[in-house]
mmCIF file of C-alpha atoms in Angstrom:
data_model
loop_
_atom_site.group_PDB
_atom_site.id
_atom_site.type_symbol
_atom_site.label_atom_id
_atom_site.label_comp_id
_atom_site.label_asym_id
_atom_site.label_seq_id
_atom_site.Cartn_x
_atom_site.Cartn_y
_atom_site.Cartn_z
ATOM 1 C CA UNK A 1 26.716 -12.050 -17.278
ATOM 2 C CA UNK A 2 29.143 -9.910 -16.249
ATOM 3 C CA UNK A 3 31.314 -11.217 -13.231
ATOM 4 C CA UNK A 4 30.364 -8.592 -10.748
ATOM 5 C CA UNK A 5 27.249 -10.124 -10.094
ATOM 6 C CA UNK A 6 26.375 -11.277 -6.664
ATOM 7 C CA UNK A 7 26.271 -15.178 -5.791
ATOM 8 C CA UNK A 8 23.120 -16.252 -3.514
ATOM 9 C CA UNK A 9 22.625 -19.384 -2.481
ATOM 10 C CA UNK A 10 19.505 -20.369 -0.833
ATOM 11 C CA UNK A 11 18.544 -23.678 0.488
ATOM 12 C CA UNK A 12 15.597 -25.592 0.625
ATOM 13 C CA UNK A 13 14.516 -29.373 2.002
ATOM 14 C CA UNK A 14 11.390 -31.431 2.710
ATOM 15 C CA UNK A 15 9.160 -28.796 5.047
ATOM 16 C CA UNK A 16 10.721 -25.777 3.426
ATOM 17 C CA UNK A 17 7.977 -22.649 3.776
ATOM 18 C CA UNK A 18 7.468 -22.547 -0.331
ATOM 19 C CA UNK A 19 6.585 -18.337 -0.302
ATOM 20 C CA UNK A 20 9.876 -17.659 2.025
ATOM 21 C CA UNK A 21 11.827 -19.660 -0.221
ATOM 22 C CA UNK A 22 10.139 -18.256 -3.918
ATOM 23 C CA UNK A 23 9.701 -14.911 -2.879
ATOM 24 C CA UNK A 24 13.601 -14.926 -2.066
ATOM 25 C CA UNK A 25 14.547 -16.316 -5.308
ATOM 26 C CA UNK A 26 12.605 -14.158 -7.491
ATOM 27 C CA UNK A 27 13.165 -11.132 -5.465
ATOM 28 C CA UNK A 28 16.759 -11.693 -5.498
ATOM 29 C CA UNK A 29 17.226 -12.841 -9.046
ATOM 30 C CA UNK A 30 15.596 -9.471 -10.150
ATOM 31 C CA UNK A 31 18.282 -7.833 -8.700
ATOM 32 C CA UNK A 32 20.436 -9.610 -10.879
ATOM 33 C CA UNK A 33 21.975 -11.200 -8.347
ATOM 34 C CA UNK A 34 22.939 -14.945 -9.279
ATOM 35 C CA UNK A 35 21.057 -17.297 -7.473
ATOM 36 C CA UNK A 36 21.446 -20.802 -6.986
ATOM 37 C CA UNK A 37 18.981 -22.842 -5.363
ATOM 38 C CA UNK A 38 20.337 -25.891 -3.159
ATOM 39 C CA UNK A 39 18.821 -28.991 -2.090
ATOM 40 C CA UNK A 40 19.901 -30.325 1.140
ATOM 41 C CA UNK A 41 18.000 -33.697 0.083
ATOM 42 C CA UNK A 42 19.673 -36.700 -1.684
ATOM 43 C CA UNK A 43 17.046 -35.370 -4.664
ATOM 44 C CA UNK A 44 16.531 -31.706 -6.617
ATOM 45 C CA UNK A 45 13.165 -32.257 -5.375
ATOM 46 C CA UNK A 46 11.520 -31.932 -2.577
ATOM 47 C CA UNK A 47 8.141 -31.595 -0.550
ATOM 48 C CA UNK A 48 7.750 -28.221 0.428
ATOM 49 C CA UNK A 49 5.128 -27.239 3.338
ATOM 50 C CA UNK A 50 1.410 -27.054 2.650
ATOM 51 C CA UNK A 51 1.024 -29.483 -0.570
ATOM 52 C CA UNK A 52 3.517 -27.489 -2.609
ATOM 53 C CA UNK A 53 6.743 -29.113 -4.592
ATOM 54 C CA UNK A 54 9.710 -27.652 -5.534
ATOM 55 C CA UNK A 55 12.725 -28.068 -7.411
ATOM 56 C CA UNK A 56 16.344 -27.109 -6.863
ATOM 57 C CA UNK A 57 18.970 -26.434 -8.756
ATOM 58 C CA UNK A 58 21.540 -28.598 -7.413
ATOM 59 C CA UNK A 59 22.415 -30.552 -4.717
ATOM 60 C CA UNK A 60 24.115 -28.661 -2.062
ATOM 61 C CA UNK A 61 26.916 -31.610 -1.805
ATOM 62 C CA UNK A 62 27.387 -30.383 -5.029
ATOM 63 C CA UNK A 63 28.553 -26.916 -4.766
ATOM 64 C CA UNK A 64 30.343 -27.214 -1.126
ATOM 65 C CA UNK A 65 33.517 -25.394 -2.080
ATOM 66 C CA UNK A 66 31.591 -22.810 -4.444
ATOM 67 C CA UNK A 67 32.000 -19.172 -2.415
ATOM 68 C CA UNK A 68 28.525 -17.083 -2.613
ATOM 69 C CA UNK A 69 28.312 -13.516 -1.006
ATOM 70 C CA UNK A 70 25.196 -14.707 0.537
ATOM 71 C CA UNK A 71 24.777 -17.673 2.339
ATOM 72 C CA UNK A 72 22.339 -19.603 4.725
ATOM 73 C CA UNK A 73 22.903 -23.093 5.157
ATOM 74 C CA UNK A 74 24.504 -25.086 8.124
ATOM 75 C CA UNK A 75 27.526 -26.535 7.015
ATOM 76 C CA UNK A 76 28.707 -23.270 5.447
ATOM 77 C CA UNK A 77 27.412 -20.228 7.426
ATOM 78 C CA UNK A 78 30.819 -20.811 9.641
ATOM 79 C CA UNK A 79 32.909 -20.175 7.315
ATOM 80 C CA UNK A 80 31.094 -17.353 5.288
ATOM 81 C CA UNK A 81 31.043 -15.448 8.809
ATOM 82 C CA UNK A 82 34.395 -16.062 9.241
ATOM 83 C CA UNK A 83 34.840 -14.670 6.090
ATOM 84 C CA UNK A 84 33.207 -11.416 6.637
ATOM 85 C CA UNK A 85 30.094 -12.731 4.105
ATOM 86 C CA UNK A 86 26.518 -12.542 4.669
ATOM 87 C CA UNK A 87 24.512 -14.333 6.417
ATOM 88 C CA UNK A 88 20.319 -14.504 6.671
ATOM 89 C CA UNK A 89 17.693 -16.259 7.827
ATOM 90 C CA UNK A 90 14.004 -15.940 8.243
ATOM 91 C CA UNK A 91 11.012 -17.530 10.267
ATOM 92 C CA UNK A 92 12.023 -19.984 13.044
ATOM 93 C CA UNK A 93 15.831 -19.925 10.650
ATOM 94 C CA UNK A 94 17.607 -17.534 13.054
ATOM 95 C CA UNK A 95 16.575 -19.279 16.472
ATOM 96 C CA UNK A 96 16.919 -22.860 15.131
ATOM 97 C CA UNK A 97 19.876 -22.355 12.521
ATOM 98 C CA UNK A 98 21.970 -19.509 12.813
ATOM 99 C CA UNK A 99 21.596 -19.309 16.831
ATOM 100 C CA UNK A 100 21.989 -22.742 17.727
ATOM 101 C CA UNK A 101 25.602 -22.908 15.322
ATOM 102 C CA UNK A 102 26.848 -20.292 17.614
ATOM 103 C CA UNK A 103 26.600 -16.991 15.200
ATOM 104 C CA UNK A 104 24.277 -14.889 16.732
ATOM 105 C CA UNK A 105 25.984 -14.496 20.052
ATOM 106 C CA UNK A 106 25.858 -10.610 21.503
ATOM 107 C CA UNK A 107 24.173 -9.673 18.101
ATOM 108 C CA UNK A 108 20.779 -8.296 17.119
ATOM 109 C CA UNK A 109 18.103 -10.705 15.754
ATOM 110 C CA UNK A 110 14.429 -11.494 15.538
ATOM 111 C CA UNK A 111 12.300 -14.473 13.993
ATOM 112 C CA UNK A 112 9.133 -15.700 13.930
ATOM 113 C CA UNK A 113 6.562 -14.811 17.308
ATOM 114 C CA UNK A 114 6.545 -18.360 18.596
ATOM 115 C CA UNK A 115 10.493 -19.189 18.220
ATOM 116 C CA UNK A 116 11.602 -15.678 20.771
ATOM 117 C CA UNK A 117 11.879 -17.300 23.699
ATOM 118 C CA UNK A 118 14.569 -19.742 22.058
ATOM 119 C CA UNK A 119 16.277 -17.346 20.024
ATOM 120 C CA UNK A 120 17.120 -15.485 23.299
ATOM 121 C CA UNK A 121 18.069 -18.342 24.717
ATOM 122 C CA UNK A 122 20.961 -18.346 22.256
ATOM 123 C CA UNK A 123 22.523 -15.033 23.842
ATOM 124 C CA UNK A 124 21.338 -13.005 20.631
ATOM 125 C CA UNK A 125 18.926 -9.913 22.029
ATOM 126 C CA UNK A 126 15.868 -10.566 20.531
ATOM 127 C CA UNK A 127 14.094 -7.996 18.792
ATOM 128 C CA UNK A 128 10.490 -7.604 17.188
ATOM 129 C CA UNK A 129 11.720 -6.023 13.972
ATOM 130 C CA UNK A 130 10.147 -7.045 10.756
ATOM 131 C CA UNK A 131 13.596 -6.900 9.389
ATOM 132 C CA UNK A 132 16.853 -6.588 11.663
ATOM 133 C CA UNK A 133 20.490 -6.056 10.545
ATOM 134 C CA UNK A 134 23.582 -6.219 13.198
ATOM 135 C CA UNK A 135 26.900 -6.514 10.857
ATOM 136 C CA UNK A 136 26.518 -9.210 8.622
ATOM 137 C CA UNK A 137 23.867 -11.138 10.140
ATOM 138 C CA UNK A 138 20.025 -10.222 8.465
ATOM 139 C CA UNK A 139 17.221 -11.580 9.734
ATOM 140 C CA UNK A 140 13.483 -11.587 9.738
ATOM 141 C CA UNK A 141 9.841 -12.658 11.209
ATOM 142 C CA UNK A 142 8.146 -15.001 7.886
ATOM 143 C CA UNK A 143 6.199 -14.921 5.315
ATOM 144 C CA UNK A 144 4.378 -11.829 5.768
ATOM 145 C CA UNK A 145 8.729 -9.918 5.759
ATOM 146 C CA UNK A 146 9.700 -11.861 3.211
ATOM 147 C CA UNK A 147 9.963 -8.942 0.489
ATOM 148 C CA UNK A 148 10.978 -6.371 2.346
ATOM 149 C CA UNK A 149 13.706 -9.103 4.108
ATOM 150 C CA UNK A 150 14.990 -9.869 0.206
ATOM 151 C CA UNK A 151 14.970 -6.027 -0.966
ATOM 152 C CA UNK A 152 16.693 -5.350 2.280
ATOM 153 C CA UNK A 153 19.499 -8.013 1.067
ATOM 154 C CA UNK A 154 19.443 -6.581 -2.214
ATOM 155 C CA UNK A 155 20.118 -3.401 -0.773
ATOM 156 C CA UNK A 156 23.363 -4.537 1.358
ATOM 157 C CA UNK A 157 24.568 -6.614 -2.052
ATOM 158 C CA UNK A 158 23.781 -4.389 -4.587
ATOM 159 C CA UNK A 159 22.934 -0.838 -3.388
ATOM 160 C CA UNK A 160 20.306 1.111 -2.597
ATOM 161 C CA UNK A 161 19.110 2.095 -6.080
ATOM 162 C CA UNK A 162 19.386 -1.343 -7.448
ATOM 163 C CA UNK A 163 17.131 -2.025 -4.656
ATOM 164 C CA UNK A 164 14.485 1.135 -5.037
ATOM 165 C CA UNK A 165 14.631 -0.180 -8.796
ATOM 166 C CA UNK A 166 13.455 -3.575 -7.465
ATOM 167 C CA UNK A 167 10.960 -1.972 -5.005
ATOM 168 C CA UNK A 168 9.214 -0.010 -7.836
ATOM 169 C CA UNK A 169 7.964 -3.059 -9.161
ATOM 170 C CA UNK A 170 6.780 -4.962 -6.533
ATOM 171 C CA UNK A 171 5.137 -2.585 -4.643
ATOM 172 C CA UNK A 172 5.623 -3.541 -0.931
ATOM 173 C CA UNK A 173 4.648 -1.986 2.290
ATOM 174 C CA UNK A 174 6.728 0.273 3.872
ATOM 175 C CA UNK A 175 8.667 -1.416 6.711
ATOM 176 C CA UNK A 176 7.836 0.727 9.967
ATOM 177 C CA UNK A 177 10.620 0.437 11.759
ATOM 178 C CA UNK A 178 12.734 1.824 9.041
ATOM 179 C CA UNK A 179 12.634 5.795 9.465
ATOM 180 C CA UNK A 180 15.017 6.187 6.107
ATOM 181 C CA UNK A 181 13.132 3.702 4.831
ATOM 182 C CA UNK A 182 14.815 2.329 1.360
ATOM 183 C CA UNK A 183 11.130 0.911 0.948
ATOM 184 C CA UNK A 184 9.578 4.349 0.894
ATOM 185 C CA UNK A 185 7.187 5.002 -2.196
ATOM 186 C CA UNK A 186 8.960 7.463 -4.608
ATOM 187 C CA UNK A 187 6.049 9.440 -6.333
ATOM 188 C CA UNK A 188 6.594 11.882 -9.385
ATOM 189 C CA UNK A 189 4.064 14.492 -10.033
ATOM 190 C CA UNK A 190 5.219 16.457 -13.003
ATOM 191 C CA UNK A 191 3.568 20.131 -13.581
ATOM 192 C CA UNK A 192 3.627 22.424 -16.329
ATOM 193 C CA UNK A 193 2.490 26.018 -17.314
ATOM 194 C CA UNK A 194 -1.195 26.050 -17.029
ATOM 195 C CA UNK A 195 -1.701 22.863 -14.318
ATOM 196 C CA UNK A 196 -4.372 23.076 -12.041
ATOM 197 C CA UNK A 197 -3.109 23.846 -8.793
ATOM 198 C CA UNK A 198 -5.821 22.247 -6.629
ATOM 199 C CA UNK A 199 -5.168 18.638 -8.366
ATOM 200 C CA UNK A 200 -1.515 18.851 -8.192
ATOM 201 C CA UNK A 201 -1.649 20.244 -4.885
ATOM 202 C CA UNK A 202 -4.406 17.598 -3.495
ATOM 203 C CA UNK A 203 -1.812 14.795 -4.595
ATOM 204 C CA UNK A 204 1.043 15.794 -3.034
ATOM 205 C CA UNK A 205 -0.008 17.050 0.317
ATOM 206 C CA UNK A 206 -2.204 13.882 0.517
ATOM 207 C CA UNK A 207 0.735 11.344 -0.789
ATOM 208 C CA UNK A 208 3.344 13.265 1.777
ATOM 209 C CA UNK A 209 0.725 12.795 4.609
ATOM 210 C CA UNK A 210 0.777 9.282 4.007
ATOM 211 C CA UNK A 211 5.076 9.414 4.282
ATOM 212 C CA UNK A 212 5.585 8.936 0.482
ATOM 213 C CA UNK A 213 8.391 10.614 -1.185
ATOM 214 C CA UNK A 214 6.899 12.916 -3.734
ATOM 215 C CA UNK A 215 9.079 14.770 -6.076
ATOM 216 C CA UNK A 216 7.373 17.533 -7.865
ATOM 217 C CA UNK A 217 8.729 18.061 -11.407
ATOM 218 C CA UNK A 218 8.743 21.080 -13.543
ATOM 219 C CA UNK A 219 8.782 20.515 -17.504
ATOM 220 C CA UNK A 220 9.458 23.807 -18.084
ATOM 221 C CA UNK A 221 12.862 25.346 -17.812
ATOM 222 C CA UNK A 222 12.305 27.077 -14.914
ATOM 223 C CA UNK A 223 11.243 25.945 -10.927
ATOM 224 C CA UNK A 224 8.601 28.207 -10.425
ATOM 225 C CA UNK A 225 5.267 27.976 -13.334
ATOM 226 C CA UNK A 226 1.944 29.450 -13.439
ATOM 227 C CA UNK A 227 -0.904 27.303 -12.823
ATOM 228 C CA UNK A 228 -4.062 27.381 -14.624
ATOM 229 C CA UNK A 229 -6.028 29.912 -11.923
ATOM 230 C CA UNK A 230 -2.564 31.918 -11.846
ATOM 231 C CA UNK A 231 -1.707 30.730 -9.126
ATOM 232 C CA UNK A 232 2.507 30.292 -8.564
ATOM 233 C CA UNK A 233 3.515 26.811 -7.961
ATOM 234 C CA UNK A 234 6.965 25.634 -7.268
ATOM 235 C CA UNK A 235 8.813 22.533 -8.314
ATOM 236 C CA UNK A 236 11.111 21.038 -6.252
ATOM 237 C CA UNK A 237 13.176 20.024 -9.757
ATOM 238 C CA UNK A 238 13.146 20.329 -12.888
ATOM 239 C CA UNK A 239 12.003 17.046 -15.048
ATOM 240 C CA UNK A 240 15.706 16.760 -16.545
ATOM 241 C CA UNK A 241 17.035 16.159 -13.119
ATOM 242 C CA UNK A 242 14.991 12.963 -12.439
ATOM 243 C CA UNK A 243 14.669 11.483 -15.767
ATOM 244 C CA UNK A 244 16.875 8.270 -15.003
ATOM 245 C CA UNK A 245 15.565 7.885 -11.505
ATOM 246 C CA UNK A 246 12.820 5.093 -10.531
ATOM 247 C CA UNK A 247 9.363 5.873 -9.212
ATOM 248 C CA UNK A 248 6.938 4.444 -7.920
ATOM 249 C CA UNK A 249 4.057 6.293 -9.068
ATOM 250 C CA UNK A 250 4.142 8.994 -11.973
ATOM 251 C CA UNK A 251 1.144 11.365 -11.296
ATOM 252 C CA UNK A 252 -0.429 13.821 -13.537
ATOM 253 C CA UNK A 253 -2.385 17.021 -12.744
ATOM 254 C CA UNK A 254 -4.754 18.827 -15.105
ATOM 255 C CA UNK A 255 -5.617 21.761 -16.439
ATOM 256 C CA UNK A 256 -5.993 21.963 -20.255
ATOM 257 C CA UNK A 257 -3.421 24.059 -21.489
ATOM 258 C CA UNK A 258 -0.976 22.356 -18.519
ATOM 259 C CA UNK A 259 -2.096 18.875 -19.509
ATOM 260 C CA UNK A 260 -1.515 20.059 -23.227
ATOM 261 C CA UNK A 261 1.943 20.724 -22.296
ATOM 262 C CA UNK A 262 2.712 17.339 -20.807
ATOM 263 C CA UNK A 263 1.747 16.024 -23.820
ATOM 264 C CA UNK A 264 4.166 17.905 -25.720
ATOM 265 C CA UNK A 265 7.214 16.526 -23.228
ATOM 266 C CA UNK A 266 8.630 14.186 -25.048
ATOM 267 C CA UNK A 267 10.924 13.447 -21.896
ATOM 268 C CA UNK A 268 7.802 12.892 -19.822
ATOM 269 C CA UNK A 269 5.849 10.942 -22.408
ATOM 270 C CA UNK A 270 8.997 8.562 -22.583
ATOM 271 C CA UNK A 271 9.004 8.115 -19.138
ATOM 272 C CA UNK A 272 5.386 7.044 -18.908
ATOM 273 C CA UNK A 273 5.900 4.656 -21.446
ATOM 274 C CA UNK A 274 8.667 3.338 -19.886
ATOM 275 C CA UNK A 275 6.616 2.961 -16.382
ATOM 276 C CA UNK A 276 3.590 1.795 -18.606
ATOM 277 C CA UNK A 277 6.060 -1.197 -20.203
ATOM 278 C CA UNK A 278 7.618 -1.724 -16.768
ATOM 279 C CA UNK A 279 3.855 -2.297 -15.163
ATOM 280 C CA UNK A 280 4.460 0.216 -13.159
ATOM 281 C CA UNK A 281 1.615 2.598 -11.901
ATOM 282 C CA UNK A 282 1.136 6.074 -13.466
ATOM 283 C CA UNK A 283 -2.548 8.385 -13.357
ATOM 284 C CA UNK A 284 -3.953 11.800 -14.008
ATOM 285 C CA UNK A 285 -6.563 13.527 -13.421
ATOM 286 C CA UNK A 286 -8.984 16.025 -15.532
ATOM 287 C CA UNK A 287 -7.476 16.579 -18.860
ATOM 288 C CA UNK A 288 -4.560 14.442 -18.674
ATOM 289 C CA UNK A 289 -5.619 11.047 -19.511
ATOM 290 C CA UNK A 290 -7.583 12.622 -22.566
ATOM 291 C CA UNK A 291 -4.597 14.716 -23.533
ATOM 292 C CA UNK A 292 -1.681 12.887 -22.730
ATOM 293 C CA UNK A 293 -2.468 9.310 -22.193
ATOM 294 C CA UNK A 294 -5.040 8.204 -25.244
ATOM 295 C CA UNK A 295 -2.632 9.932 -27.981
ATOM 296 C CA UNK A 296 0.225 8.206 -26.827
ATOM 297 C CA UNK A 297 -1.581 4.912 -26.335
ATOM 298 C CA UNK A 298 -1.382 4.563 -22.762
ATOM 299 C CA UNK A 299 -5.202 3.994 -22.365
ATOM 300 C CA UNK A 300 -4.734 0.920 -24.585
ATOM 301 C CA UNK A 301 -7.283 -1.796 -23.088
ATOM 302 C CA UNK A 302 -7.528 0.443 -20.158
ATOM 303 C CA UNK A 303 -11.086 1.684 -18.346
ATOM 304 C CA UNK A 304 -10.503 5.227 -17.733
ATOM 305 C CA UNK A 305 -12.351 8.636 -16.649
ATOM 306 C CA UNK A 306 -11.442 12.399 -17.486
ATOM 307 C CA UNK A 307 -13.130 15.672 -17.555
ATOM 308 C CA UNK A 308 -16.305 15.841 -18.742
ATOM 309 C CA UNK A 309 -15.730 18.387 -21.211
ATOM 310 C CA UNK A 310 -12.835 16.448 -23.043
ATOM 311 C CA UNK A 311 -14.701 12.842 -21.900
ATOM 312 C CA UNK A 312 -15.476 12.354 -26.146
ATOM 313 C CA UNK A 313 -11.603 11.791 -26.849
ATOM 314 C CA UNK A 314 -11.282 8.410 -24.870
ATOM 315 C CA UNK A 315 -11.754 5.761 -27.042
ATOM 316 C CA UNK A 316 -13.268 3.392 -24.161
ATOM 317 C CA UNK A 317 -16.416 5.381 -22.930
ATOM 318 C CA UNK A 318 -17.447 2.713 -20.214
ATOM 319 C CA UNK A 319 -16.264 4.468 -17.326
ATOM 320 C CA UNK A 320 -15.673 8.414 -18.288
ATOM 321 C CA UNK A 321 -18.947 8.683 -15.547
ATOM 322 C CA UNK A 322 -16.689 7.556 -12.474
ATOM 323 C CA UNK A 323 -15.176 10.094 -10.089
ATOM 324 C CA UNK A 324 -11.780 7.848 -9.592
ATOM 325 C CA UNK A 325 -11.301 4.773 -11.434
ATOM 326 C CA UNK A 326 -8.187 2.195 -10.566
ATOM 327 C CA UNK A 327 -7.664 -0.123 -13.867
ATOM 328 C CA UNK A 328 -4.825 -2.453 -12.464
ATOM 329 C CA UNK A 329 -1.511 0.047 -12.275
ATOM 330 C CA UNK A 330 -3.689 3.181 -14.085
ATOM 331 C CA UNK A 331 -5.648 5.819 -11.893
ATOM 332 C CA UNK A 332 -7.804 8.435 -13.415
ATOM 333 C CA UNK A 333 -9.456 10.596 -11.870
ATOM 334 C CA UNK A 334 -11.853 13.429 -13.015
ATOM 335 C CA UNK A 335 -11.660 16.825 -11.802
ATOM 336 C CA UNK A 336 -10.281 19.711 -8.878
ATOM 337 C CA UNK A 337 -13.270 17.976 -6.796
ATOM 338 C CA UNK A 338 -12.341 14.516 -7.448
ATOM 339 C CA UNK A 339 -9.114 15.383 -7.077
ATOM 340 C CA UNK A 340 -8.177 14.146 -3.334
ATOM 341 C CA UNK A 341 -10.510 10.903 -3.403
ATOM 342 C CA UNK A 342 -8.147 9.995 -5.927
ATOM 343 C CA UNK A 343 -5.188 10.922 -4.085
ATOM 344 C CA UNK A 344 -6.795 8.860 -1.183
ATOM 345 C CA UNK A 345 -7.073 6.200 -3.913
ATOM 346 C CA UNK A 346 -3.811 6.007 -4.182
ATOM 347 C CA UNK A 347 -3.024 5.781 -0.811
ATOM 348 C CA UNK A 348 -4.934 2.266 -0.195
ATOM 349 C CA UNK A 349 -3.363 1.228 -3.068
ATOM 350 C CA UNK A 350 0.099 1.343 -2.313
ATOM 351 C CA UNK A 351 -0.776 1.408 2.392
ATOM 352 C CA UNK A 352 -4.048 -0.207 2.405
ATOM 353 C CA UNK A 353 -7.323 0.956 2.791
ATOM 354 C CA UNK A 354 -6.716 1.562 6.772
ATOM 355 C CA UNK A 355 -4.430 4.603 5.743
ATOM 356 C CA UNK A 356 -6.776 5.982 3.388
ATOM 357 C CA UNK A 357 -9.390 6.219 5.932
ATOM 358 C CA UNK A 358 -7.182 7.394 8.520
ATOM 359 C CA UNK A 359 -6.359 10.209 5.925
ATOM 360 C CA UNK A 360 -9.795 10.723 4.777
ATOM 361 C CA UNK A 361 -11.208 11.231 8.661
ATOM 362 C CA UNK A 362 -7.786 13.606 9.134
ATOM 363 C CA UNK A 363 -8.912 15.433 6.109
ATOM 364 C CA UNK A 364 -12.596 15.681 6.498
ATOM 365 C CA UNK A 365 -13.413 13.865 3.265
#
């Protein structure tokens, strides 16, 4: 690969927390960020915490003098500080690692609940941050972080994009204490001439009550488009603008002659395809799965609902009955009066089911 890629190395020994360390590597390594996993262990192997082996890559007396523009082991955090490189840790890492070597003096930090008291006590200010960043120093609480900690690194390697790119697929919670939040869910509803206002509508307000970041799309050449009631709605872009951008979530509205023209947009159909092949969630709701996802064979082994009236052009009739149905990363939904219980679908999807009923009781559902 090309030589711009970043160099990670992460450790791991006999005790090692096995979903810190594996979430890490994979998270990272999707990034395309070149990770090396280090044993600190006379053996590639070792016996990880609860029952669970793993195997390194090398031994870290191996690799000593190899540089890596992320770092977190003992006998070279020193110098990668000194260097101006990253350092990270997670769990009980910062108070029992990186504080007690010194590096974490006057700086920002947290770790896990029960190891506070001794991460203060190495003159870092302690914080209860699920992630916290002061210069080069990262750190995090455990398990629970660990995916947001890694996309967080990803972002300070890489970028931000390479890390919303990473995001998209993974799905995870928003971090809280982030208010620009690099982690918040990108959603794309895309309208057209003839959409039914009340579903695209219903989606969006929902999905921006919840905090995500929903871009509404025109296909059409222009901003503002008749819906299928004549009602104006506005776009806040047209589709051509956000064609090579990452989402989260693509959403379709409605509407029969609106969902016709979806169906038509080559552009959009490629992009669904692509979000389809990327496992990456995408819905609709009335006409749209009938009209734009069974022709273009993104219903394929797929349980699905749509409107009633259009219900005989799904190939899978099991489920055309059910006012939202969730089929792993496909939601379908059926109608205007379906239209924000699937909205509210989607929020426990991507928040959990406490934000959906949050939403629902806020909304009178």
């Amino acid at each position: 690969m090309a030589s711009s890629r970043k160099k990670v190395l992460i450790p791991i020994a006999h005790g090692t927390e096995p979903l810190e360390a594996l979430a890490m590597i994979t998270v990272l390594r999707r990034s395309g960020a070149y990770v090396t996993v280090a044993s600190v262990e006379n053996q590639v192997g070792v016996d990880a915490c609860h029952g669970i082996k793993m195997v390194a890559d090398t031994l870290l007396s191996d690799i000593t003098d190899s540089i890596f523009d992320l770092i977190m082991l003992p006998n070279m955090v020193k110098k990668q500080d000194t260097d101006g490189r990253f350092n990270a840790a997670i769990c009980c890492a910062p108070a029992l690692a990186l504080g007690t070597w010194g590096l974490l003096e006057g700086k920002k930090a947290t770790c896990y609940p029960v190891f506070m008291e001794k991460l203060a006590a190495t003159c870092a200010t302690a914080s209860e941050s699920r992630v916290e960043i002061d210069g080069k120093i990262v750190t995090s609480r455990g398990p629970g972080t660990t995916i947001e900690f890694s996309l967080t690194l990803i972002e300070k390697l890489c970028g931000k994009q390479t890390a919303v790119d990473v995001s998209s697929i993974l799905l995870p919670r928003p971090n809280p204490d982030k208010k620009d939040d690099v982690f918040l869910f990108q959603i794309l509803v895309p309208i057209a001439e003839g959409s039914d206002e009340i579903e695209a509508i219903s989606v969006v307000d929902i999905l921006r009550r919840a905090k995500a970041n929903v871009v509404i799309a025109s296909v059409s050449n222009s901003l503002e488009v008749v819906g299928s009631h004549k009602a104006n709605l506005v776009a806040d872009v047209l589709l051509d603008e956000v064609l090579e951008k990452s989402f989260h979530l693509i959403m379709l509205p409605g509407g029969l002659n609106g969902a016709s023209r979806l169906s038509r947009c080559e552009k959009l159909v490629n992009m669904l395809k692509k979000q389809a092949e990327a496992n990456k969630p995408y819905g609709g709701i009335c006409a749209s799965p009938a009209y734009v996802f069974e022709p273009h064979g993104l219903l394929k082994g797929k349980k699905a609902t749509t409107h009633p009236v259009v219900s005989n052009r799904l190939s899978d009739q099991s489920h055309v009955d059910h006012r939202v149905v969730v089929d792993g990363n496909l939601i379908t939904s059926r109608a205007p009066g379906t239209a924000m219980e699937c909205a509210l679908a989607i929020v426990e999807k991507f928040y959990g089911r406490e934000k959906a009923l949050q939403l629902a009781k806020a909304t009178l559902v």
